[in-house]
Short mmCIF file of C-alpha atoms (C1' of nucleotides) in Angstrom, two decimals:
data_model
loop_
_atom_site.label_atom_id
_atom_site.label_comp_id
_atom_site.label_asym_id
_atom_site.label_seq_id
_atom_site.Cartn_x
_atom_site.Cartn_y
_atom_site.Cartn_z
CA MET D 143 7.49 105.78 149.56
CA LYS D 144 8.97 102.76 147.86
CA ILE D 145 12.45 102.58 146.40
CA PHE D 146 14.03 99.74 144.51
CA ASN D 147 17.28 99.02 146.30
CA SER D 148 19.94 97.68 143.97
CA TYR D 149 21.83 96.35 146.95
CA THR D 150 19.08 94.01 148.05
CA ASN D 151 17.52 93.79 144.63
CA GLN D 152 14.05 94.51 145.87
CA LEU D 153 11.48 97.19 146.40
CA GLU D 154 11.68 98.60 149.92
CA ASP D 155 9.92 101.17 152.04
CA PHE D 156 11.99 104.29 152.30
CA LYS D 157 12.94 105.09 155.87
CA PRO D 158 15.32 108.01 156.28
CA ILE D 159 18.08 107.74 158.84
CA HIS D 160 17.14 111.13 160.24
CA LYS D 161 13.51 112.10 160.37
CA GLY D 162 12.61 114.55 157.63
CA ILE D 163 16.04 114.53 156.06
CA VAL D 164 17.38 112.76 152.99
CA ASN D 165 21.13 112.48 152.59
CA MET D 166 22.02 111.51 149.08
CA TYR D 167 25.13 111.22 146.98
CA VAL D 168 25.28 110.80 143.24
CA CYS D 169 28.47 109.99 141.37
CA GLY D 170 29.46 113.00 139.33
CA PRO D 171 31.41 113.42 136.12
CA THR D 172 35.05 113.13 135.28
CA VAL D 173 35.56 116.58 133.85
CA TYR D 174 37.50 116.08 130.65
CA ASN D 175 34.77 116.69 128.08
CA TYR D 176 31.28 118.05 127.49
CA ILE D 177 28.61 115.69 128.68
CA HIS D 178 26.42 113.76 126.27
CA ILE D 179 22.73 113.08 126.61
CA GLY D 180 23.42 109.76 128.30
CA ASN D 181 25.27 111.58 131.04
CA ALA D 182 22.25 113.80 131.36
CA ARG D 183 20.00 110.97 132.40
CA PRO D 184 21.25 110.65 135.98
CA VAL D 185 21.55 114.44 136.14
CA ILE D 186 17.87 114.74 135.33
CA PHE D 187 16.62 111.72 137.18
CA PHE D 188 18.33 112.27 140.51
CA ASP D 189 17.43 115.94 140.36
CA THR D 190 13.83 114.79 140.07
CA VAL D 191 14.33 112.49 143.04
CA ARG D 192 15.64 115.39 145.04
CA LYS D 193 12.81 117.68 144.01
CA PHE D 194 10.20 115.10 144.82
CA PHE D 195 11.57 114.57 148.30
CA GLU D 196 11.62 118.31 148.79
CA HIS D 197 8.10 118.62 147.48
CA ILE D 198 6.78 116.13 150.02
CA GLY D 199 8.54 117.94 152.82
CA TYR D 200 11.99 116.47 153.20
CA GLN D 201 15.10 118.49 153.57
CA VAL D 202 17.53 117.05 151.06
CA LYS D 203 21.28 117.21 151.28
CA TYR D 204 22.45 116.47 147.76
CA VAL D 205 26.11 115.86 147.09
CA SER D 206 27.75 115.00 143.80
CA ASN D 207 31.47 115.05 143.14
CA PHE D 208 33.73 116.28 140.40
CA THR D 209 36.51 113.92 139.43
CA ASP D 210 39.15 116.44 138.50
CA VAL D 211 42.14 114.13 138.70
CA ASP D 212 42.12 111.32 136.20
CA ASP D 213 44.06 109.82 133.29
CA LYS D 214 41.54 111.15 130.82
CA ILE D 215 42.04 114.67 132.10
CA ILE D 216 45.78 114.31 131.89
CA THR D 217 45.54 113.02 128.34
CA LYS D 218 43.33 115.94 127.42
CA ALA D 219 45.68 118.39 129.10
CA ILE D 220 48.60 117.11 127.10
CA GLU D 221 46.53 117.14 123.92
CA LEU D 222 45.42 120.74 124.40
CA GLU D 223 48.66 121.88 126.00
CA GLN D 224 46.92 123.10 129.10
CA THR D 225 47.21 122.23 132.75
CA GLU D 226 44.96 119.65 134.31
CA LYS D 227 43.49 122.40 136.43
CA GLU D 228 42.56 124.44 133.37
CA ILE D 229 40.93 121.45 131.72
CA ALA D 230 39.01 120.65 134.86
CA GLU D 231 37.86 124.23 135.34
CA THR D 232 36.68 124.44 131.75
CA PHE D 233 34.60 121.32 131.95
CA ILE D 234 33.29 121.90 135.44
CA THR D 235 31.91 125.19 134.21
CA ALA D 236 30.55 123.49 131.11
CA PHE D 237 29.01 120.73 133.19
CA LEU D 238 27.18 123.15 135.46
CA GLU D 239 25.92 125.00 132.42
CA ASP D 240 24.57 121.76 131.04
CA VAL D 241 22.99 120.83 134.36
CA HIS D 242 21.25 124.16 134.33
CA ARG D 243 20.36 123.71 130.69
CA VAL D 244 18.42 120.53 131.43
CA HIS D 245 16.60 122.28 134.27
CA SER D 246 18.41 120.53 137.08
CA MET D 247 19.50 122.31 140.25
CA THR D 248 23.11 123.40 140.47
CA ASP D 249 23.10 124.45 144.09
CA TYR D 250 24.25 121.14 145.50
CA THR D 251 27.52 120.38 147.29
CA ALA D 252 30.19 119.43 144.76
CA PRO D 253 33.46 118.32 146.30
CA ARG D 254 36.49 117.85 144.04
CA VAL D 255 39.24 115.30 144.20
CA THR D 256 41.87 118.01 144.34
CA GLU D 257 40.23 119.39 147.46
CA TYR D 258 40.06 115.97 149.00
CA MET D 259 43.57 114.70 148.43
CA ASP D 260 44.40 114.63 152.14
CA HIS D 261 41.24 112.71 152.93
CA ILE D 262 41.87 110.28 150.12
CA ILE D 263 45.44 109.67 151.19
CA ASN D 264 44.36 109.20 154.79
CA TYR D 265 41.70 106.81 153.69
CA ILE D 266 44.20 104.74 151.76
CA SER D 267 46.68 104.81 154.63
CA GLU D 268 44.07 103.50 156.99
CA LEU D 269 43.16 100.75 154.59
CA MET D 270 46.83 99.76 154.54
CA THR D 271 47.10 99.87 158.32
CA LYS D 272 44.14 97.57 158.62
CA GLY D 273 45.59 95.17 156.10
CA TYR D 274 43.07 95.79 153.35
CA ALA D 275 45.58 97.39 151.05
CA TYR D 276 49.13 96.64 150.06
CA GLN D 277 51.90 98.51 148.36
CA VAL D 278 53.94 97.34 145.42
CA ASP D 279 56.49 99.55 143.68
CA GLY D 280 54.75 102.76 144.68
CA ASP D 281 51.32 101.49 143.66
CA VAL D 282 48.72 100.66 146.26
CA TYR D 283 46.06 98.03 145.68
CA PHE D 284 42.97 96.99 147.55
CA ARG D 285 42.95 93.37 148.62
CA VAL D 286 39.59 92.25 147.27
CA THR D 287 39.83 88.69 148.46
CA LYS D 288 39.78 89.94 152.03
CA MET D 289 36.20 91.09 151.51
CA LYS D 290 33.85 88.22 152.05
CA ASP D 291 30.92 90.00 150.49
CA TYR D 292 32.65 91.42 147.43
CA GLY D 293 30.29 91.30 144.46
CA HIS D 294 27.09 91.57 146.49
CA LEU D 295 25.84 94.76 144.85
CA SER D 296 26.45 93.72 141.28
CA ASN D 297 25.51 90.15 142.08
CA ARG D 298 28.77 88.61 141.01
CA LYS D 299 30.94 85.94 142.49
CA ILE D 300 34.64 86.48 142.88
CA ASP D 301 35.35 83.13 141.26
CA ASP D 302 33.26 83.98 138.20
CA LEU D 303 35.00 87.29 137.88
CA ILE D 304 38.41 85.72 138.00
CA VAL D 305 37.46 83.11 135.43
CA GLY D 306 35.85 85.71 133.22
CA SER D 307 38.50 88.33 133.51
CA ARG D 308 40.96 88.65 130.71
CA ILE D 309 44.53 88.04 131.60
CA GLU D 310 46.12 91.22 132.80
CA SER D 311 49.70 92.08 132.16
CA ASN D 312 49.87 93.66 135.58
CA ASP D 313 51.46 90.99 137.70
CA LYS D 314 52.07 93.29 140.61
CA LYS D 315 48.66 92.54 141.99
CA GLU D 316 48.15 89.64 144.35
CA ASN D 317 44.90 89.00 142.59
CA PRO D 318 43.68 90.27 139.23
CA LEU D 319 40.54 91.65 140.84
CA ASP D 320 42.42 93.88 143.23
CA PHE D 321 41.86 97.48 142.27
CA THR D 322 44.15 100.46 142.31
CA LEU D 323 43.98 102.87 145.22
CA TRP D 324 47.12 104.80 144.38
CA LYS D 325 49.07 104.83 141.20
CA LYS D 326 52.69 105.72 140.81
CA THR D 327 53.14 107.82 137.73
CA GLU D 328 55.51 110.13 135.95
CA ILE D 329 53.07 111.58 133.49
CA GLY D 330 50.83 114.46 134.44
CA ILE D 331 49.96 115.95 137.76
CA THR D 332 51.08 114.06 140.83
CA PHE D 333 50.58 114.35 144.55
CA ASP D 334 52.82 113.51 147.43
CA ALA D 335 51.80 110.67 149.68
CA PRO D 336 53.47 108.47 152.31
CA PHE D 337 53.49 105.70 149.73
CA GLY D 338 55.11 107.86 147.08
CA GLU D 339 54.43 110.39 144.36
CA GLY D 340 51.43 109.57 142.26
CA ARG D 341 47.71 110.00 142.04
CA PRO D 342 44.69 108.22 143.44
CA GLY D 343 42.63 105.62 141.67
CA TRP D 344 39.08 106.78 141.14
CA HIS D 345 37.35 104.41 143.55
CA THR D 346 38.40 106.05 146.78
CA GLU D 347 37.24 109.60 146.19
CA CYS D 348 33.53 108.97 146.62
CA VAL D 349 33.87 107.07 149.87
CA ALA D 350 36.33 109.59 151.24
CA MET D 351 34.02 112.45 150.36
CA ILE D 352 30.92 110.80 151.75
CA ASP D 353 32.85 109.98 154.88
CA ASP D 354 33.83 113.60 155.28
CA VAL D 355 30.72 115.45 154.12
CA PHE D 356 28.18 113.26 155.85
CA GLY D 357 30.35 111.55 158.44
CA GLU D 358 28.08 108.53 158.54
CA LYS D 359 26.06 106.14 156.46
CA ILE D 360 23.79 107.96 154.04
CA ASP D 361 20.29 107.31 152.79
CA ILE D 362 20.74 107.11 149.05
CA HIS D 363 23.68 106.54 146.78
CA GLY D 364 22.91 106.92 143.12
CA GLY D 365 24.55 106.62 139.75
CA GLY D 366 24.32 105.00 136.37
CA SER D 367 24.09 101.24 136.21
CA GLY D 368 27.42 101.25 134.42
CA LEU D 369 28.99 102.26 137.71
CA MET D 370 27.61 99.38 139.68
CA PHE D 371 30.58 97.29 138.78
CA PRO D 372 33.30 97.84 139.60
CA HIS D 373 33.04 101.37 140.94
CA HIS D 374 30.27 101.04 143.48
CA GLU D 375 31.33 97.56 144.39
CA ASN D 376 34.75 98.95 145.19
CA GLU D 377 33.33 101.85 147.16
CA ILE D 378 31.40 99.40 149.27
CA ALA D 379 34.45 97.19 149.79
CA GLN D 380 36.46 100.12 151.08
CA SER D 381 33.70 101.41 153.30
CA ILE D 382 33.06 98.04 154.85
CA ALA D 383 36.77 97.62 155.41
CA LEU D 384 37.07 100.93 157.19
CA ASN D 385 33.67 101.84 158.55
CA ASN D 386 31.95 98.50 158.58
CA HIS D 387 28.94 99.69 156.62
CA ASN D 388 28.00 99.65 152.96
CA ILE D 389 27.74 103.45 152.62
CA ALA D 390 24.06 103.79 151.83
CA ASN D 391 20.77 102.27 152.91
CA TYR D 392 19.46 102.51 149.35
CA TRP D 393 21.47 102.11 146.19
CA MET D 394 19.79 103.44 143.08
CA HIS D 395 20.97 102.89 139.53
CA ASN D 396 19.56 104.39 136.38
CA GLY D 397 19.53 102.49 133.10
CA LEU D 398 21.57 103.51 130.12
CA LEU D 399 20.56 105.54 127.12
CA ASN D 400 20.96 104.39 123.55
CA ILE D 401 20.70 106.26 120.32
CA ASP D 402 18.74 104.59 117.55
CA GLY D 403 18.99 101.34 119.42
CA GLU D 404 22.72 101.39 119.91
CA LYS D 405 24.98 102.38 122.71
CA MET D 406 26.55 105.78 122.38
CA SER D 407 30.10 105.38 121.36
CA LYS D 408 32.72 108.03 121.17
CA SER D 409 34.93 105.90 118.99
CA GLU D 410 32.16 105.46 116.46
CA GLY D 411 31.13 109.08 116.55
CA ARG D 412 27.68 108.30 117.78
CA VAL D 413 27.52 110.85 120.55
CA LEU D 414 25.05 113.64 121.12
CA LEU D 415 26.14 116.36 123.49
CA VAL D 416 23.68 118.07 125.77
CA ARG D 417 24.81 121.43 124.47
CA ASP D 418 24.11 120.34 120.91
CA LEU D 419 20.47 119.56 121.61
CA THR D 420 18.21 121.84 119.67
CA VAL D 421 14.92 120.70 121.12
CA ASP D 422 13.03 122.43 123.87
CA MET D 423 14.55 121.25 127.14
CA ASN D 424 11.12 120.61 128.59
CA ALA D 425 10.54 118.13 125.79
CA PHE D 426 13.90 116.52 126.46
CA ARG D 427 13.14 116.36 130.14
CA LEU D 428 9.78 114.71 129.42
CA PHE D 429 11.49 112.27 127.10
CA THR D 430 14.06 111.36 129.73
CA LEU D 431 11.40 110.81 132.37
CA SER D 432 8.99 109.01 130.05
CA THR D 433 10.69 105.70 130.66
CA HIS D 434 11.13 104.31 134.15
CA TYR D 435 14.61 105.15 135.37
CA ARG D 436 15.76 101.57 135.73
CA SER D 437 14.91 100.65 132.16
CA PRO D 438 17.09 101.44 129.20
CA ILE D 439 15.88 104.33 127.12
CA ASN D 440 16.26 104.75 123.40
CA PHE D 441 16.73 108.16 121.86
CA THR D 442 15.26 108.66 118.41
CA ASP D 443 14.16 111.76 116.59
CA GLU D 444 10.69 110.36 116.18
CA VAL D 445 10.14 109.82 119.89
CA LEU D 446 11.65 113.14 120.79
CA ALA D 447 9.36 114.85 118.30
CA SER D 448 6.33 113.35 120.01
CA TYR D 449 7.46 114.82 123.33
CA GLU D 450 7.98 118.20 121.73
CA LYS D 451 4.40 118.01 120.65
CA GLU D 452 3.34 116.85 124.07
CA TRP D 453 5.11 119.72 125.78
CA ASP D 454 3.66 122.19 123.34
CA LYS D 455 0.20 121.00 124.28
CA ILE D 456 0.90 121.25 128.00
CA GLU D 457 2.45 124.67 127.75
CA ARG D 458 -0.31 125.97 125.53
CA ILE D 459 -3.11 125.20 127.95
CA TYR D 460 -1.10 126.32 130.93
CA LYS D 461 -0.55 129.68 129.30
CA ALA D 462 -4.17 129.89 128.21
CA VAL D 463 -5.46 129.28 131.72
CA TYR D 464 -2.91 131.62 133.17
CA LEU D 465 -3.92 134.29 130.69
CA LYS D 466 -7.56 133.91 131.52
CA LEU D 467 -6.83 134.32 135.22
CA ASP D 468 -4.51 137.20 134.61
CA LEU D 469 -7.14 139.07 132.61
CA ALA D 470 -9.63 138.49 135.38
CA ASP D 471 -7.13 139.64 138.01
CA MET D 472 -7.43 136.29 139.65
CA LEU D 473 -3.81 135.17 139.72
CA TYR D 474 -3.47 135.86 143.40
CA ALA D 475 -6.94 134.89 144.51
CA ASN D 476 -7.73 131.93 146.71
CA ALA D 477 -7.76 128.71 144.77
CA LYS D 478 -10.67 126.38 145.18
CA VAL D 479 -10.04 122.67 145.35
CA HIS D 480 -11.80 120.42 142.93
CA PRO D 481 -12.16 116.67 143.52
CA ASP D 482 -10.98 115.69 140.04
CA LEU D 483 -7.92 117.87 140.35
CA LEU D 484 -7.22 116.42 143.75
CA LYS D 485 -7.36 112.96 142.27
CA ILE D 486 -4.88 113.86 139.57
CA TYR D 487 -2.54 115.34 142.12
CA LYS D 488 -2.86 112.22 144.22
CA ASP D 489 -2.21 110.01 141.18
CA PHE D 490 0.91 112.02 140.57
CA LEU D 491 2.15 111.58 144.12
CA ASP D 492 1.29 107.90 144.13
CA ALA D 493 3.20 107.34 140.92
CA MET D 494 6.26 109.10 142.27
CA LYS D 495 6.04 107.25 145.55
CA GLN D 496 6.14 103.99 143.68
CA ASP D 497 9.88 103.95 143.06
CA PHE D 498 9.73 107.20 141.13
CA ASN D 499 7.42 105.97 138.42
CA THR D 500 7.82 109.05 136.28
CA PRO D 501 6.03 107.55 133.24
CA ASN D 502 2.87 107.31 135.32
CA ALA D 503 3.56 110.70 136.83
CA ILE D 504 3.62 112.08 133.31
CA THR D 505 0.33 110.34 132.63
CA ALA D 506 -1.12 112.31 135.54
CA LEU D 507 0.23 115.44 133.92
CA GLN D 508 -1.48 114.49 130.67
CA ASP D 509 -4.72 113.90 132.53
CA LEU D 510 -4.35 117.33 134.04
CA THR D 511 -3.72 118.80 130.61
CA LYS D 512 -6.89 117.28 129.28
CA MET D 513 -8.92 118.42 132.24
CA ALA D 514 -7.49 121.89 131.99
CA ASN D 515 -8.60 122.06 128.38
CA GLN D 516 -12.07 120.89 129.26
CA MET D 517 -12.39 123.34 132.12
CA HIS D 518 -10.97 126.14 130.08
CA ARG D 519 -13.65 125.64 127.43
CA SER D 520 -16.49 125.25 129.86
CA LYS D 521 -17.78 127.71 132.41
CA THR D 522 -15.40 126.80 135.18
CA GLU D 523 -14.97 129.17 138.07
CA ASP D 524 -11.72 131.09 138.08
CA GLU D 525 -10.98 129.84 141.58
CA VAL D 526 -10.96 126.30 140.25
CA LEU D 527 -8.85 127.28 137.27
CA LEU D 528 -6.43 128.75 139.73
CA SER D 529 -6.06 125.41 141.40
CA VAL D 530 -5.41 123.93 137.96
CA ILE D 531 -2.44 126.25 137.77
CA LYS D 532 -1.35 125.27 141.24
CA VAL D 533 -1.38 121.56 140.44
CA PHE D 534 0.51 122.26 137.23
CA ASP D 535 3.08 124.23 139.20
CA ASP D 536 3.61 121.40 141.67
CA ILE D 537 4.10 118.84 138.93
CA PHE D 538 6.30 121.19 136.94
CA PHE D 539 8.52 121.74 139.94
CA VAL D 540 9.08 118.06 140.59
CA LEU D 541 9.62 117.08 136.97
CA GLY D 542 11.74 120.12 136.26
CA LEU D 543 9.47 121.65 133.62
CA GLN D 544 9.51 125.38 133.14
CA VAL D 545 7.06 127.72 131.46
CA ASP D 546 8.35 131.14 130.72
CA ILE D 547 5.49 133.41 131.66
CA THR D 548 4.87 136.69 133.42
CA PRO D 549 1.70 138.60 134.21
CA LEU D 550 0.48 140.93 131.48
CA SER D 551 1.23 144.62 131.41
CA LYS D 552 -1.58 147.13 131.15
CA GLU D 553 -0.88 147.68 127.48
CA ASP D 554 -1.03 143.97 126.82
CA LYS D 555 -4.33 143.71 128.55
CA LEU D 556 -5.65 146.54 126.43
CA LEU D 557 -4.38 144.88 123.30
CA TYR D 558 -6.15 141.70 124.28
CA ALA D 559 -9.37 143.59 124.93
CA ASN D 560 -9.11 145.23 121.53
CA TRP D 561 -8.70 141.89 119.85
CA ASN D 562 -11.85 140.58 121.49
CA LYS D 563 -13.72 143.73 120.66
CA ALA D 564 -12.75 143.51 116.98
CA ARG D 565 -13.80 139.88 116.87
CA LYS D 566 -17.12 140.67 118.44
CA GLU D 567 -17.67 143.39 115.89
CA LYS D 568 -16.61 140.99 113.16
CA ASP D 569 -13.85 143.30 112.08
CA PHE D 570 -11.63 140.36 111.20
CA ASP D 571 -8.89 142.28 109.47
CA LYS D 572 -8.29 144.28 112.58
CA ALA D 573 -8.72 141.22 114.78
CA ASP D 574 -6.10 139.31 112.83
CA GLU D 575 -3.72 142.20 113.25
CA TYR D 576 -4.19 142.23 116.99
CA ARG D 577 -3.86 138.49 117.10
CA ALA D 578 -0.61 138.61 115.19
CA THR D 579 0.77 141.07 117.69
CA LEU D 580 -0.40 138.98 120.62
CA ILE D 581 1.23 135.91 119.16
CA GLU D 582 4.39 137.84 118.50
CA LYS D 583 4.48 138.87 122.13
CA GLY D 584 4.02 135.27 123.18
CA ILE D 585 0.71 136.00 124.84
CA LEU D 586 -1.27 133.83 122.48
CA SER D 587 0.02 130.73 120.79
"C1'" G W 75 33.64 81.08 128.15
"C1'" G W 76 30.96 83.35 132.54
"C1'" U W 77 26.98 86.72 134.51
"C1'" C W 78 22.59 89.40 133.57
"C1'" C W 79 18.54 92.13 131.27
"C1'" C W 80 14.75 92.75 127.72
"C1'" G W 81 10.76 91.33 123.77
"C1'" U W 82 3.08 94.72 125.36
"C1'" A W 83 -0.89 97.93 119.15
"C1'" G W 84 2.80 101.61 113.20
"C1'" C W 85 6.00 104.34 117.25
"C1'" C W 86 6.84 105.48 122.71
"C1'" A W 87 5.22 103.29 127.23
"C1'" A W 88 2.48 101.66 132.12
"C1'" G W 89 0.80 97.30 134.24
"C1'" U W 90 4.44 91.91 137.15
"C1'" G W 91 -1.28 86.42 139.30
"C1'" G W 92 -7.78 88.02 138.98
"C1'" C W 93 -12.82 93.54 136.63
"C1'" U W 94 -13.72 94.67 129.31
"C1'" A W 95 -4.40 95.20 129.13
"C1'" A W 96 -3.47 102.70 131.51
"C1'" G W 97 -1.74 106.94 128.87
"C1'" G W 98 0.68 109.58 124.75
"C1'" C W 99 2.20 110.09 119.39
"C1'" A W 100 0.69 108.66 114.49
"C1'" A W 101 -3.81 107.17 111.65
"C1'" U W 102 -9.00 107.57 110.99
"C1'" G W 103 -14.40 109.27 111.85
"C1'" G W 104 -17.04 113.25 114.30
"C1'" A W 105 -17.77 118.00 117.12
"C1'" C W 106 -16.27 123.02 117.89
"C1'" U W 107 -14.64 127.30 114.85
"C1'" G W 108 -15.01 134.16 111.02
"C1'" C W 109 -10.28 132.06 109.05
"C1'" A W 110 -5.97 129.62 111.10
"C1'" A W 111 -4.23 127.17 115.12
"C1'" C W 112 -5.77 124.76 119.36
"C1'" U W 113 -9.11 121.53 121.83
"C1'" C W 114 -12.78 117.80 122.89
"C1'" C W 115 -15.43 112.97 121.76
"C1'" G W 116 -15.14 108.06 119.22
"C1'" U W 117 -12.22 103.97 116.75
"C1'" G W 118 -7.03 99.82 117.47
"C1'" A W 119 -3.47 94.97 120.80
"C1'" U W 120 -5.11 88.65 124.02
"C1'" C W 121 0.87 91.01 125.70
"C1'" A W 122 7.60 87.18 120.55
"C1'" C W 123 6.56 81.68 120.26
"C1'" C W 124 5.78 76.73 122.64
"C1'" A W 125 4.91 73.77 126.90
"C1'" G W 126 3.78 73.74 132.03
"C1'" U W 127 2.06 75.47 137.28
"C1'" U W 128 -2.84 77.54 138.76
"C1'" C W 129 -9.83 77.88 139.56
"C1'" G W 130 -7.31 81.97 136.92
"C1'" A W 131 -1.00 84.45 133.77
"C1'" A W 132 1.09 89.66 129.78
"C1'" U W 133 2.47 88.80 134.92
"C1'" C W 134 5.30 82.39 137.93
"C1'" U W 135 8.47 77.89 135.86
"C1'" G W 136 11.06 75.45 131.68
"C1'" G W 137 12.33 75.69 126.58
"C1'" U W 138 12.72 78.12 121.55
"C1'" C W 139 13.58 82.45 118.62
"C1'" G W 140 15.06 87.61 118.56
"C1'" G W 141 17.55 92.04 120.70
"C1'" G W 142 20.96 94.16 124.22
"C1'" A W 143 24.42 94.83 128.39
"C1'" C W 144 28.41 93.53 131.61
"C1'" C W 145 33.00 90.65 132.87
"C1'" U W 146 38.34 96.50 130.70
"C1'" C W 147 37.39 103.19 131.32
"C1'" C W 148 32.15 104.18 130.79
"C1'" A W 149 26.04 107.63 133.32
#
RNA sequence: GGUCCCGUAGCCAAGUGGCUAAGGCAAUGGACUGCAACUCCGUGAUCACCAGUUCGAAUCUGGUCGGGACCUCCA
């Protein structure tokens, strides 16, 4: 298993801290709005990472937070004349619906900032005690210059950042790069802390949560590449300051998603929400995984349409093989391995083990689709066809693809038999009628 | 101004030093077929350009052109 580690900027062998267990944390959403398809990329990708680890036998502890205290939430609350809590609840629910919608698991641990206020405040207090943070007028800032290695993850130098940074009006900071740990504020929800009323900056929550939930360094920390700087850099700075480690052995960052070649932009109205997608989610999932996760991906109707077609083809043959087995009462028989199928399955695993090369994993799925079609047309034993289904099922599980199918009822089987009988007797009018019914019932396509 | 990424057939996309550059979509020829749908088989690129390193480069180095990101909240 190879993973590209953003921290070291190289491909590395994956070695879990605890044998057979993967502890991973993925930065979750700030819940002030419905998520767009760009937000869905990490949701889909890291879900696939999780499922792959589970498929090859790991026990995965997957944690992803909800940022339910934030300026954007407060702004929204004021705008809609609701409380921050109501806004957060609304969009947490909506988020989980969307996660489910894109076929990602929702059963992970999801700590919220509001539940972690004590931890966050303690964390900040400790940073102050150790001299890594300082207080000015009720605000608390992290002293970046005290971190020798600041900028390692995002490959930046402090000097370059200072030169490049635009002049800030905030002259409270010792250094313009220092980031906010606690913010004094009069607007919106506030919390009581030793350093005054206010609310936390958003860089402390993740480290505080990881510290509490896992209690040690974790295996994988993931998120979009847009978070690498400054968010993840700041997480690392705090963790090194307090715990003397950089949080995770492997840092993984997914590339961004563009629409028609341009970045999604709320201000320019170029945003597509997950809940506004009208395409089959399997097609969307294939689209999302069709480009390697570290590369940027471009959303266009044309490309999406090709994946709709692709999924249709995959689903069609899966259902056809399933139907054939169902009619032969072979769904629960013993599958027989076939060398070509084994090779495809191995290709799939190899692709995934190579830093989650989902494009090549999908190629294996396409190979399987072709082989399934060939076998379906030829006189292949049902036991082998059953293993076709099994390989499909494995790949579907990992990639998060779902075929809606159930075994036939007795009436359906009879209907199917009648259709065949009519065709054999060349009673095509009757046959077409039966076929129409079978299609209507979703048995044929 | 600083930092960084990318440019493979009409479209999407693997491959990152070595057999004839995967795969899919589209297109096109053929096969199968009661009709329709589906499916299967065949057909396409010297890898933006130039110069170098090397026995050998799409893959490494330098340059040119083109596209994009970040340095401020951002998946």
